[in-house]
Amino acid sequence: MQLKNELNEKQYEAVTSRSRFLRIIAGAGSGKTRVLTYRIAYLISELGVEPFQILAITFTNKVAKEMKERTAKLLPDFNLNGLTISTFHSFCAMFLRREIEAMEYSRNFIIYDEEDQKRLVKMIAESFGHKKSDEIVDDALSFIGYYKAKGELPGDVNVVSLPEHKRKLFNFFVEYEKRKAEAKALDFDDLLIYTIKILENFPDVREKYASKFLHILIDEFQDTDNVQYKLLRLLCGRRTNVYVVGDPDQTIYTWRGANQDIILNIEDDFYPMETIILNENYRSTTPILNAANKLISHNKKRVPKDLYTKRESSNNIVLKIVEKPEDEGKFVAGEIRQLMFHNKDLKYSDFAVLYRSAYLSLKIENALTSQRIPYKVYGGTKFYSRKEIKDCLAYFRLLLNEDDDVSFERIINVPRRKIGETSVTIIKKEAGFAGLSMYKYVKNVHKYDSELKPNVINSLFALFEVLDETRAKLDQNLEAYSEVLDEFLNKIKYKDYLEEDDETKDKIENVRALIDDVRSYLKGNPESNFADYLQNVTLLSAQDEIENSDNVNLMTVHTAKGLEFKYVFVIGLNQGVFPNSRAVDDRREEGLEEERRLAYVAFTRAKDFLYVTLNRGYSFQAKENLTPSMFISEAGLQVARKPLESLYNSSNERLYRYNPYSELDAKRAEVQKNIVDLSKNNGIKWNVGDLCIHKVFGEGKVTEVVDEFIVVNFVSYGVKRLLGSHPTLSKKE
Ligand code: ATP
Ligand code: MG
């Protein structure tokens, strides 16, 4: 490894440090993830650490995979078997597969995702005499989520202090845990909670891991929560080295429990700790970095950092203001088309469109579709969350575990077997009395006095037969798993069932892709089995879906964390949208600071070009036309009303390229004069028939007055609905 050529001085110091405890605090794009990867390689090649003694934690499975590949490239002559690079959740799942028997829990547990959790809580609600749709379902879910995010189980809750209505929710919590255990399932929070409980209660297990992992390294440490931190401490023994990297300005998950103080105060627990600060950004060009730095400097709760870049450049932030939300999409699509046309080296995957909330992707998707630009939405309806995929996964889970009631209920009438809600309710009730899972109860139904109709029993017995036969085949391990599964889906007529649907082609292809996925997973991980595959699928996060095909990338800013793209469009920079008004209302200043950090993450994903767009459309929520986000001016971006300079000399583009260091400054001052101060009110009282002048649309006639709005028929722009008090409007006398 030619470390000195590939790292700057500070990075080199960080990679080769001999400190037992080290923390890197550094801004976006300064090479934190790169340093962590080189550190792993350095430990193995230069310090003689065995790969199995290293545990590296990343925020997503995708980054874990990339880090593994990169390490292998850096160390072509080393065998890296046993090197653990994974997310906290995947690490815990792996740990529990080995150790959970200590808690008398089956090693063959399955993992419930959010949808499964909700299904289970609905089932409980019904058995408590509520309806599936009752509000109590959501209340119970958030009650359970609140305690579990803190690492607590029902036994940890101080029930006496709970008010009456919360006690009801507490009963849900108890029942939820009970049924989950009966189904041999764990939810996401359990993965951490159970790992921690085992490490706390079984000193021999703790000792085994504390002496195994001599080096623990954690990326994106700023988003660590208290439970994860507790786990880190439990994994540390007398000789463990701890290496954490993060950027407090990029803490964007406090709403989910992340605690920024952990990275700031970690030296209290790991003493003495060396702190290295990396100041050079390698990702973005000067104007992009300056705008991001300027924006984040408005946060009060932060450690100021002095981030710079040598990537001098000018004119590479574009601020675009359009009239309607759809126009943002049109602008993005048009720009991508033009740029691809002018630069043959660009690929679609060099572009990312980022937004604050998932619903904003729609207008971009429509515009990209009409321009025939291929794109992929990450974290939308994830592949593994599609109905047909979840159906198949439910079947696969049942193959491994008959007691999984949640999966059984999902597929009991899919494909249709003439088993209605009434029969399902009977099964649930009778199984409950018999103390058996639904599946086991029906299997043994002849031993009980059941109300179930014979045709229901018969059709379920037919299903059980296929399941048993398939299970036996899988156990024998004679044929490839994927073949057996494929045949299974044919036998239960699942594919026929999909044929009935309008969007059949996609769905059948998705199922085929799933079978291929099983095949390639088992091939790529020869030591793993089918249960590992299912676990892996459940643990995938939104970012993990990113494939290497050539598509424009659409995702929320949360999902974009840690990634980089040549061209980044951040859309919907309107007050109330970004910053999101709900986040700010709920958590005031703290919420606003997190929104600002989120915008900082968004801007710093851009390598070469950053586009920021917003619209002046009417917001039904705010009952007024949208205004620019406060982050625009905080980042030093100017809202311009006239074209200053246009990329392709198309004079009708209201495009403004901003470069704080160029001779454009003078022009900017000129433009600034035209900036509209929306807080000003024109004080005009409008009547139908009035003639008006709008700064952009020119002359028009008022045709309607509704509350504070007027409808104007403009000579050149047609009919528009406007806020009557808008400062751009004046009366034509
Ligand atoms: P983020 O805060 O967004 O997670 P980061 O600090 O982890 O960013 P990296 O992703 O590691 O930063 O690095 C940003 C980019 O800069 C990457 O493309 C990386 O390869 C490049 N880079 C970092 N350090 C160097 C260097 N010394 N020489 C060349 N390229 C570098
Ligand atoms: Mg990183």
PDB file of N, CA, C and O in Angstrom, residues 98-159:
ATOM      1  N   ARG A  98     -25.819 -17.298  16.898  1.00  0.00           N
ATOM      2  CA  ARG A  98     -24.892 -18.148  17.647  1.00  0.00           C
ATOM      3  C   ARG A  98     -25.247 -18.240  19.121  1.00  0.00           C
ATOM      4  O   ARG A  98     -25.062 -19.267  19.741  1.00  0.00           O
ATOM      5  N   GLU A  99     -25.734 -17.143  19.685  1.00  0.00           N
ATOM      6  CA  GLU A  99     -25.796 -17.078  21.148  1.00  0.00           C
ATOM      7  C   GLU A  99     -27.198 -17.054  21.757  1.00  0.00           C
ATOM      8  O   GLU A  99     -27.325 -17.130  22.972  1.00  0.00           O
ATOM      9  N   ILE A 100     -28.243 -16.932  20.954  1.00  0.00           N
ATOM     10  CA  ILE A 100     -29.553 -16.666  21.553  1.00  0.00           C
ATOM     11  C   ILE A 100     -30.082 -17.845  22.383  1.00  0.00           C
ATOM     12  O   ILE A 100     -30.932 -17.674  23.257  1.00  0.00           O
ATOM     13  N   GLU A 101     -29.541 -19.037  22.151  1.00  0.00           N
ATOM     14  CA  GLU A 101     -30.007 -20.179  22.942  1.00  0.00           C
ATOM     15  C   GLU A 101     -29.762 -19.977  24.433  1.00  0.00           C
ATOM     16  O   GLU A 101     -30.453 -20.556  25.263  1.00  0.00           O
ATOM     17  N   ALA A 102     -28.791 -19.124  24.751  1.00  0.00           N
ATOM     18  CA  ALA A 102     -28.545 -18.810  26.161  1.00  0.00           C
ATOM     19  C   ALA A 102     -29.825 -18.290  26.812  1.00  0.00           C
ATOM     20  O   ALA A 102     -30.048 -18.459  28.002  1.00  0.00           O
ATOM     21  N   MET A 103     -30.685 -17.645  26.011  1.00  0.00           N
ATOM     22  CA  MET A 103     -31.932 -17.104  26.560  1.00  0.00           C
ATOM     23  C   MET A 103     -33.113 -18.018  26.261  1.00  0.00           C
ATOM     24  O   MET A 103     -34.268 -17.599  26.283  1.00  0.00           O
ATOM     25  N   GLU A 104     -32.793 -19.269  25.965  1.00  0.00           N
ATOM     26  CA  GLU A 104     -33.816 -20.268  25.653  1.00  0.00           C
ATOM     27  C   GLU A 104     -34.737 -19.823  24.519  1.00  0.00           C
ATOM     28  O   GLU A 104     -35.951 -19.972  24.574  1.00  0.00           O
ATOM     29  N   TYR A 105     -34.130 -19.264  23.520  1.00  0.00           N
ATOM     30  CA  TYR A 105     -34.850 -18.804  22.344  1.00  0.00           C
ATOM     31  C   TYR A 105     -34.293 -19.610  21.175  1.00  0.00           C
ATOM     32  O   TYR A 105     -33.117 -19.969  21.183  1.00  0.00           O
ATOM     33  N   SER A 106     -35.129 -19.873  20.181  1.00  0.00           N
ATOM     34  CA  SER A 106     -34.631 -20.694  19.083  1.00  0.00           C
ATOM     35  C   SER A 106     -33.647 -19.921  18.203  1.00  0.00           C
ATOM     36  O   SER A 106     -33.854 -18.749  17.906  1.00  0.00           O
ATOM     37  N   ARG A 107     -32.620 -20.635  17.745  1.00  0.00           N
ATOM     38  CA  ARG A 107     -31.665 -19.995  16.821  1.00  0.00           C
ATOM     39  C   ARG A 107     -32.288 -19.768  15.456  1.00  0.00           C
ATOM     40  O   ARG A 107     -31.769 -19.005  14.650  1.00  0.00           O
ATOM     41  N   ASN A 108     -33.394 -20.460  15.220  1.00  0.00           N
ATOM     42  CA  ASN A 108     -34.057 -20.295  13.926  1.00  0.00           C
ATOM     43  C   ASN A 108     -35.065 -19.164  13.926  1.00  0.00           C
ATOM     44  O   ASN A 108     -36.075 -19.217  13.245  1.00  0.00           O
ATOM     45  N   PHE A 109     -34.802 -18.139  14.709  1.00  0.00           N
ATOM     46  CA  PHE A 109     -35.770 -17.046  14.779  1.00  0.00           C
ATOM     47  C   PHE A 109     -35.912 -16.357  13.423  1.00  0.00           C
ATOM     48  O   PHE A 109     -34.999 -16.397  12.596  1.00  0.00           O
ATOM     49  N   ILE A 110     -37.071 -15.765  13.243  1.00  0.00           N
ATOM     50  CA  ILE A 110     -37.254 -14.956  12.042  1.00  0.00           C
ATOM     51  C   ILE A 110     -37.295 -13.490  12.470  1.00  0.00           C
ATOM     52  O   ILE A 110     -37.466 -13.209  13.655  1.00  0.00           O
ATOM     53  N   ILE A 111     -37.135 -12.583  11.511  1.00  0.00           N
ATOM     54  CA  ILE A 111     -37.113 -11.171  11.882  1.00  0.00           C
ATOM     55  C   ILE A 111     -38.345 -10.464  11.332  1.00  0.00           C
ATOM     56  O   ILE A 111     -38.633 -10.540  10.135  1.00  0.00           O
ATOM     57  N   TYR A 112     -39.073  -9.794  12.201  1.00  0.00           N
ATOM     58  CA  TYR A 112     -40.255  -9.044  11.787  1.00  0.00           C
ATOM     59  C   TYR A 112     -39.861  -7.627  11.376  1.00  0.00           C
ATOM     60  O   TYR A 112     -39.169  -6.949  12.125  1.00  0.00           O
ATOM     61  N   ASP A 113     -40.322  -7.201  10.221  1.00  0.00           N
ATOM     62  CA  ASP A 113     -40.097  -5.802   9.863  1.00  0.00           C
ATOM     63  C   ASP A 113     -41.314  -4.987  10.312  1.00  0.00           C
ATOM     64  O   ASP A 113     -42.229  -5.515  10.944  1.00  0.00           O
ATOM     65  N   GLU A 114     -41.314  -3.687   9.953  1.00  0.00           N
ATOM     66  CA  GLU A 114     -42.372  -2.807  10.458  1.00  0.00           C
ATOM     67  C   GLU A 114     -43.766  -3.284  10.071  1.00  0.00           C
ATOM     68  O   GLU A 114     -44.708  -3.200  10.848  1.00  0.00           O
ATOM     69  N   GLU A 115     -43.875  -3.781   8.839  1.00  0.00           N
ATOM     70  CA  GLU A 115     -45.194  -4.211   8.384  1.00  0.00           C
ATOM     71  C   GLU A 115     -45.668  -5.424   9.190  1.00  0.00           C
ATOM     72  O   GLU A 115     -46.838  -5.518   9.565  1.00  0.00           O
ATOM     73  N   ASP A 116     -44.744  -6.350   9.442  1.00  0.00           N
ATOM     74  CA  ASP A 116     -45.104  -7.528  10.241  1.00  0.00           C
ATOM     75  C   ASP A 116     -45.537  -7.105  11.641  1.00  0.00           C
ATOM     76  O   ASP A 116     -46.494  -7.640  12.202  1.00  0.00           O
ATOM     77  N   GLN A 117     -44.812  -6.126  12.189  1.00  0.00           N
ATOM     78  CA  GLN A 117     -45.136  -5.643  13.537  1.00  0.00           C
ATOM     79  C   GLN A 117     -46.566  -5.128  13.579  1.00  0.00           C
ATOM     80  O   GLN A 117     -47.322  -5.408  14.490  1.00  0.00           O
ATOM     81  N   LYS A 118     -46.884  -4.349  12.544  1.00  0.00           N
ATOM     82  CA  LYS A 118     -48.207  -3.736  12.500  1.00  0.00           C
ATOM     83  C   LYS A 118     -49.295  -4.812  12.389  1.00  0.00           C
ATOM     84  O   LYS A 118     -50.318  -4.751  13.062  1.00  0.00           O
ATOM     85  N   ARG A 119     -49.023  -5.801  11.561  1.00  0.00           N
ATOM     86  CA  ARG A 119     -49.954  -6.909  11.393  1.00  0.00           C
ATOM     87  C   ARG A 119     -50.215  -7.594  12.738  1.00  0.00           C
ATOM     88  O   ARG A 119     -51.342  -7.898  13.088  1.00  0.00           O
ATOM     89  N   LEU A 120     -49.126  -7.814  13.469  1.00  0.00           N
ATOM     90  CA  LEU A 120     -49.249  -8.493  14.758  1.00  0.00           C
ATOM     91  C   LEU A 120     -50.071  -7.648  15.739  1.00  0.00           C
ATOM     92  O   LEU A 120     -50.969  -8.156  16.415  1.00  0.00           O
ATOM     93  N   VAL A 121     -49.791  -6.346  15.774  1.00  0.00           N
ATOM     94  CA  VAL A 121     -50.530  -5.485  16.706  1.00  0.00           C
ATOM     95  C   VAL A 121     -52.016  -5.447  16.321  1.00  0.00           C
ATOM     96  O   VAL A 121     -52.897  -5.428  17.178  1.00  0.00           O
ATOM     97  N   LYS A 122     -52.294  -5.497  15.018  1.00  0.00           N
ATOM     98  CA  LYS A 122     -53.698  -5.525  14.586  1.00  0.00           C
ATOM     99  C   LYS A 122     -54.372  -6.808  15.060  1.00  0.00           C
ATOM    100  O   LYS A 122     -55.530  -6.805  15.491  1.00  0.00           O
ATOM    101  N   MET A 123     -53.639  -7.920  14.958  1.00  0.00           N
ATOM    102  CA  MET A 123     -54.198  -9.199  15.413  1.00  0.00           C
ATOM    103  C   MET A 123     -54.512  -9.122  16.906  1.00  0.00           C
ATOM    104  O   MET A 123     -55.553  -9.604  17.363  1.00  0.00           O
ATOM    105  N   ILE A 124     -53.607  -8.497  17.652  1.00  0.00           N
ATOM    106  CA  ILE A 124     -53.809  -8.376  19.100  1.00  0.00           C
ATOM    107  C   ILE A 124     -55.024  -7.492  19.374  1.00  0.00           C
ATOM    108  O   ILE A 124     -55.874  -7.812  20.202  1.00  0.00           O
ATOM    109  N   ALA A 125     -55.121  -6.390  18.629  1.00  0.00           N
ATOM    110  CA  ALA A 125     -56.242  -5.472  18.812  1.00  0.00           C
ATOM    111  C   ALA A 125     -57.564  -6.229  18.661  1.00  0.00           C
ATOM    112  O   ALA A 125     -58.485  -6.087  19.464  1.00  0.00           O
ATOM    113  N   GLU A 126     -57.628  -7.068  17.620  1.00  0.00           N
ATOM    114  CA  GLU A 126     -58.861  -7.838  17.393  1.00  0.00           C
ATOM    115  C   GLU A 126     -59.167  -8.754  18.569  1.00  0.00           C
ATOM    116  O   GLU A 126     -60.303  -8.842  19.021  1.00  0.00           O
ATOM    117  N   SER A 127     -58.117  -9.414  19.050  1.00  0.00           N
ATOM    118  CA  SER A 127     -58.375 -10.346  20.152  1.00  0.00           C
ATOM    119  C   SER A 127     -58.743  -9.597  21.436  1.00  0.00           C
ATOM    120  O   SER A 127     -59.325 -10.158  22.340  1.00  0.00           O
ATOM    121  N   PHE A 128     -58.417  -8.310  21.495  1.00  0.00           N
ATOM    122  CA  PHE A 128     -58.811  -7.492  22.651  1.00  0.00           C
ATOM    123  C   PHE A 128     -60.176  -6.834  22.432  1.00  0.00           C
ATOM    124  O   PHE A 128     -60.591  -5.974  23.195  1.00  0.00           O
ATOM    125  N   GLY A 129     -60.818  -7.186  21.325  1.00  0.00           N
ATOM    126  CA  GLY A 129     -62.149  -6.656  21.074  1.00  0.00           C
ATOM    127  C   GLY A 129     -62.197  -5.337  20.317  1.00  0.00           C
ATOM    128  O   GLY A 129     -63.248  -4.698  20.227  1.00  0.00           O
ATOM    129  N   HIS A 130     -61.068  -4.903  19.744  1.00  0.00           N
ATOM    130  CA  HIS A 130     -61.081  -3.677  18.936  1.00  0.00           C
ATOM    131  C   HIS A 130     -61.184  -4.055  17.468  1.00  0.00           C
ATOM    132  O   HIS A 130     -61.135  -5.220  17.113  1.00  0.00           O
ATOM    133  N   LYS A 131     -61.245  -3.012  16.627  1.00  0.00           N
ATOM    134  CA  LYS A 131     -61.204  -3.273  15.194  1.00  0.00           C
ATOM    135  C   LYS A 131     -59.772  -3.039  14.723  1.00  0.00           C
ATOM    136  O   LYS A 131     -59.028  -2.280  15.336  1.00  0.00           O
ATOM    137  N   LYS A 132     -59.447  -3.676  13.595  1.00  0.00           N
ATOM    138  CA  LYS A 132     -58.098  -3.523  13.044  1.00  0.00           C
ATOM    139  C   LYS A 132     -57.765  -2.068  12.763  1.00  0.00           C
ATOM    140  O   LYS A 132     -56.627  -1.645  12.786  1.00  0.00           O
ATOM    141  N   SER A 133     -58.835  -1.301  12.412  1.00  0.00           N
ATOM    142  CA  SER A 133     -58.598   0.066  11.982  1.00  0.00           C
ATOM    143  C   SER A 133     -58.622   1.056  13.145  1.00  0.00           C
ATOM    144  O   SER A 133     -58.447   2.249  12.954  1.00  0.00           O
ATOM    145  N   ASP A 134     -58.861   0.574  14.361  1.00  0.00           N
ATOM    146  CA  ASP A 134     -58.961   1.492  15.495  1.00  0.00           C
ATOM    147  C   ASP A 134     -57.655   2.240  15.742  1.00  0.00           C
ATOM    148  O   ASP A 134     -56.577   1.734  15.468  1.00  0.00           O
ATOM    149  N   GLU A 135     -57.830   3.429  16.278  1.00  0.00           N
ATOM    150  CA  GLU A 135     -56.675   4.289  16.555  1.00  0.00           C
ATOM    151  C   GLU A 135     -55.693   3.621  17.509  1.00  0.00           C
ATOM    152  O   GLU A 135     -54.496   3.863  17.472  1.00  0.00           O
ATOM    153  N   ILE A 136     -56.245   2.740  18.343  1.00  0.00           N
ATOM    154  CA  ILE A 136     -55.408   2.123  19.369  1.00  0.00           C
ATOM    155  C   ILE A 136     -54.238   1.329  18.760  1.00  0.00           C
ATOM    156  O   ILE A 136     -53.188   1.170  19.383  1.00  0.00           O
ATOM    157  N   VAL A 137     -54.417   0.883  17.511  1.00  0.00           N
ATOM    158  CA  VAL A 137     -53.328   0.128  16.866  1.00  0.00           C
ATOM    159  C   VAL A 137     -52.084   1.015  16.738  1.00  0.00           C
ATOM    160  O   VAL A 137     -50.980   0.629  17.129  1.00  0.00           O
ATOM    161  N   ASP A 138     -52.294   2.222  16.207  1.00  0.00           N
ATOM    162  CA  ASP A 138     -51.150   3.131  16.056  1.00  0.00           C
ATOM    163  C   ASP A 138     -50.598   3.556  17.409  1.00  0.00           C
ATOM    164  O   ASP A 138     -49.388   3.672  17.591  1.00  0.00           O
ATOM    165  N   ASP A 139     -51.507   3.809  18.358  1.00  0.00           N
ATOM    166  CA  ASP A 139     -51.046   4.196  19.694  1.00  0.00           C
ATOM    167  C   ASP A 139     -50.189   3.093  20.313  1.00  0.00           C
ATOM    168  O   ASP A 139     -49.148   3.360  20.909  1.00  0.00           O
ATOM    169  N   ALA A 140     -50.656   1.858  20.154  1.00  0.00           N
ATOM    170  CA  ALA A 140     -49.914   0.735  20.746  1.00  0.00           C
ATOM    171  C   ALA A 140     -48.551   0.597  20.078  1.00  0.00           C
ATOM    172  O   ALA A 140     -47.535   0.382  20.743  1.00  0.00           O
ATOM    173  N   LEU A 141     -48.541   0.770  18.743  1.00  0.00           N
ATOM    174  CA  LEU A 141     -47.263   0.655  18.036  1.00  0.00           C
ATOM    175  C   LEU A 141     -46.279   1.712  18.520  1.00  0.00           C
ATOM    176  O   LEU A 141     -45.105   1.421  18.749  1.00  0.00           O
ATOM    177  N   SER A 142     -46.756   2.956  18.696  1.00  0.00           N
ATOM    178  CA  SER A 142     -45.787   3.964  19.139  1.00  0.00           C
ATOM    179  C   SER A 142     -45.405   3.762  20.601  1.00  0.00           C
ATOM    180  O   SER A 142     -44.266   4.037  20.970  1.00  0.00           O
ATOM    181  N   PHE A 143     -46.338   3.254  21.401  1.00  0.00           N
ATOM    182  CA  PHE A 143     -46.006   2.946  22.797  1.00  0.00           C
ATOM    183  C   PHE A 143     -44.886   1.892  22.851  1.00  0.00           C
ATOM    184  O   PHE A 143     -43.861   2.066  23.513  1.00  0.00           O
ATOM    185  N   ILE A 144     -45.084   0.834  22.088  1.00  0.00           N
ATOM    186  CA  ILE A 144     -44.089  -0.250  22.071  1.00  0.00           C
ATOM    187  C   ILE A 144     -42.754   0.283  21.526  1.00  0.00           C
ATOM    188  O   ILE A 144     -41.691   0.055  22.098  1.00  0.00           O
ATOM    189  N   GLY A 145     -42.859   1.057  20.422  1.00  0.00           N
ATOM    190  CA  GLY A 145     -41.647   1.601  19.797  1.00  0.00           C
ATOM    191  C   GLY A 145     -40.875   2.499  20.748  1.00  0.00           C
ATOM    192  O   GLY A 145     -39.645   2.463  20.800  1.00  0.00           O
ATOM    193  N   TYR A 146     -41.602   3.286  21.522  1.00  0.00           N
ATOM    194  CA  TYR A 146     -40.961   4.232  22.445  1.00  0.00           C
ATOM    195  C   TYR A 146     -40.077   3.488  23.454  1.00  0.00           C
ATOM    196  O   TYR A 146     -38.925   3.842  23.665  1.00  0.00           O
ATOM    197  N   TYR A 147     -40.633   2.438  24.055  1.00  0.00           N
ATOM    198  CA  TYR A 147     -39.842   1.711  25.069  1.00  0.00           C
ATOM    199  C   TYR A 147     -38.725   0.899  24.437  1.00  0.00           C
ATOM    200  O   TYR A 147     -37.608   0.846  24.947  1.00  0.00           O
ATOM    201  N   LYS A 148     -39.032   0.289  23.298  1.00  0.00           N
ATOM    202  CA  LYS A 148     -38.016  -0.574  22.705  1.00  0.00           C
ATOM    203  C   LYS A 148     -36.839   0.224  22.168  1.00  0.00           C
ATOM    204  O   LYS A 148     -35.708  -0.223  22.206  1.00  0.00           O
ATOM    205  N   ALA A 149     -37.114   1.452  21.678  1.00  0.00           N
ATOM    206  CA  ALA A 149     -36.011   2.291  21.195  1.00  0.00           C
ATOM    207  C   ALA A 149     -35.074   2.627  22.353  1.00  0.00           C
ATOM    208  O   ALA A 149     -33.894   2.903  22.157  1.00  0.00           O
ATOM    209  N   LYS A 150     -35.611   2.611  23.574  1.00  0.00           N
ATOM    210  CA  LYS A 150     -34.748   2.859  24.733  1.00  0.00           C
ATOM    211  C   LYS A 150     -34.093   1.568  25.222  1.00  0.00           C
ATOM    212  O   LYS A 150     -33.386   1.564  26.226  1.00  0.00           O
ATOM    213  N   GLY A 151     -34.401   0.466  24.548  1.00  0.00           N
ATOM    214  CA  GLY A 151     -33.813  -0.810  24.934  1.00  0.00           C
ATOM    215  C   GLY A 151     -34.601  -1.503  26.032  1.00  0.00           C
ATOM    216  O   GLY A 151     -34.070  -2.361  26.727  1.00  0.00           O
ATOM    217  N   GLU A 152     -35.873  -1.130  26.204  1.00  0.00           N
ATOM    218  CA  GLU A 152     -36.640  -1.699  27.313  1.00  0.00           C
ATOM    219  C   GLU A 152     -37.714  -2.685  26.857  1.00  0.00           C
ATOM    220  O   GLU A 152     -38.341  -2.498  25.823  1.00  0.00           O
ATOM    221  N   LEU A 153     -37.924  -3.711  27.681  1.00  0.00           N
ATOM    222  CA  LEU A 153     -38.981  -4.701  27.454  1.00  0.00           C
ATOM    223  C   LEU A 153     -40.049  -4.490  28.538  1.00  0.00           C
ATOM    224  O   LEU A 153     -39.815  -3.710  29.477  1.00  0.00           O
ATOM    225  N   PRO A 154     -41.202  -5.180  28.439  1.00  0.00           N
ATOM    226  CA  PRO A 154     -42.258  -4.929  29.434  1.00  0.00           C
ATOM    227  C   PRO A 154     -41.759  -4.988  30.879  1.00  0.00           C
ATOM    228  O   PRO A 154     -42.188  -4.191  31.715  1.00  0.00           O
ATOM    229  N   GLY A 155     -40.850  -5.903  31.156  1.00  0.00           N
ATOM    230  CA  GLY A 155     -40.343  -6.037  32.523  1.00  0.00           C
ATOM    231  C   GLY A 155     -39.619  -4.794  33.019  1.00  0.00           C
ATOM    232  O   GLY A 155     -39.433  -4.598  34.226  1.00  0.00           O
ATOM    233  N   ASP A 156     -39.185  -3.943  32.104  1.00  0.00           N
ATOM    234  CA  ASP A 156     -38.443  -2.746  32.499  1.00  0.00           C
ATOM    235  C   ASP A 156     -39.351  -1.544  32.732  1.00  0.00           C
ATOM    236  O   ASP A 156     -38.896  -0.489  33.166  1.00  0.00           O
ATOM    237  N   VAL A 157     -40.633  -1.691  32.371  1.00  0.00           N
ATOM    238  CA  VAL A 157     -41.536  -0.534  32.455  1.00  0.00           C
ATOM    239  C   VAL A 157     -42.122  -0.405  33.872  1.00  0.00           C
ATOM    240  O   VAL A 157     -42.555  -1.399  34.459  1.00  0.00           O
ATOM    241  N   ASN A 158     -42.130   0.798  34.389  1.00  0.00           N
ATOM    242  CA  ASN A 158     -42.716   1.054  35.690  1.00  0.00           C
ATOM    243  C   ASN A 158     -44.233   1.228  35.519  1.00  0.00           C
ATOM    244  O   ASN A 158     -44.733   2.333  35.306  1.00  0.00           O
ATOM    245  N   VAL A 159     -44.948   0.108  35.608  1.00  0.00           N
ATOM    246  CA  VAL A 159     -46.373   0.105  35.259  1.00  0.00           C
ATOM    247  C   VAL A 159     -47.191   0.973  36.218  1.00  0.00           C
ATOM    248  O   VAL A 159     -48.123   1.662  35.798  1.00  0.00           O
TER     249      VAL A 159
END
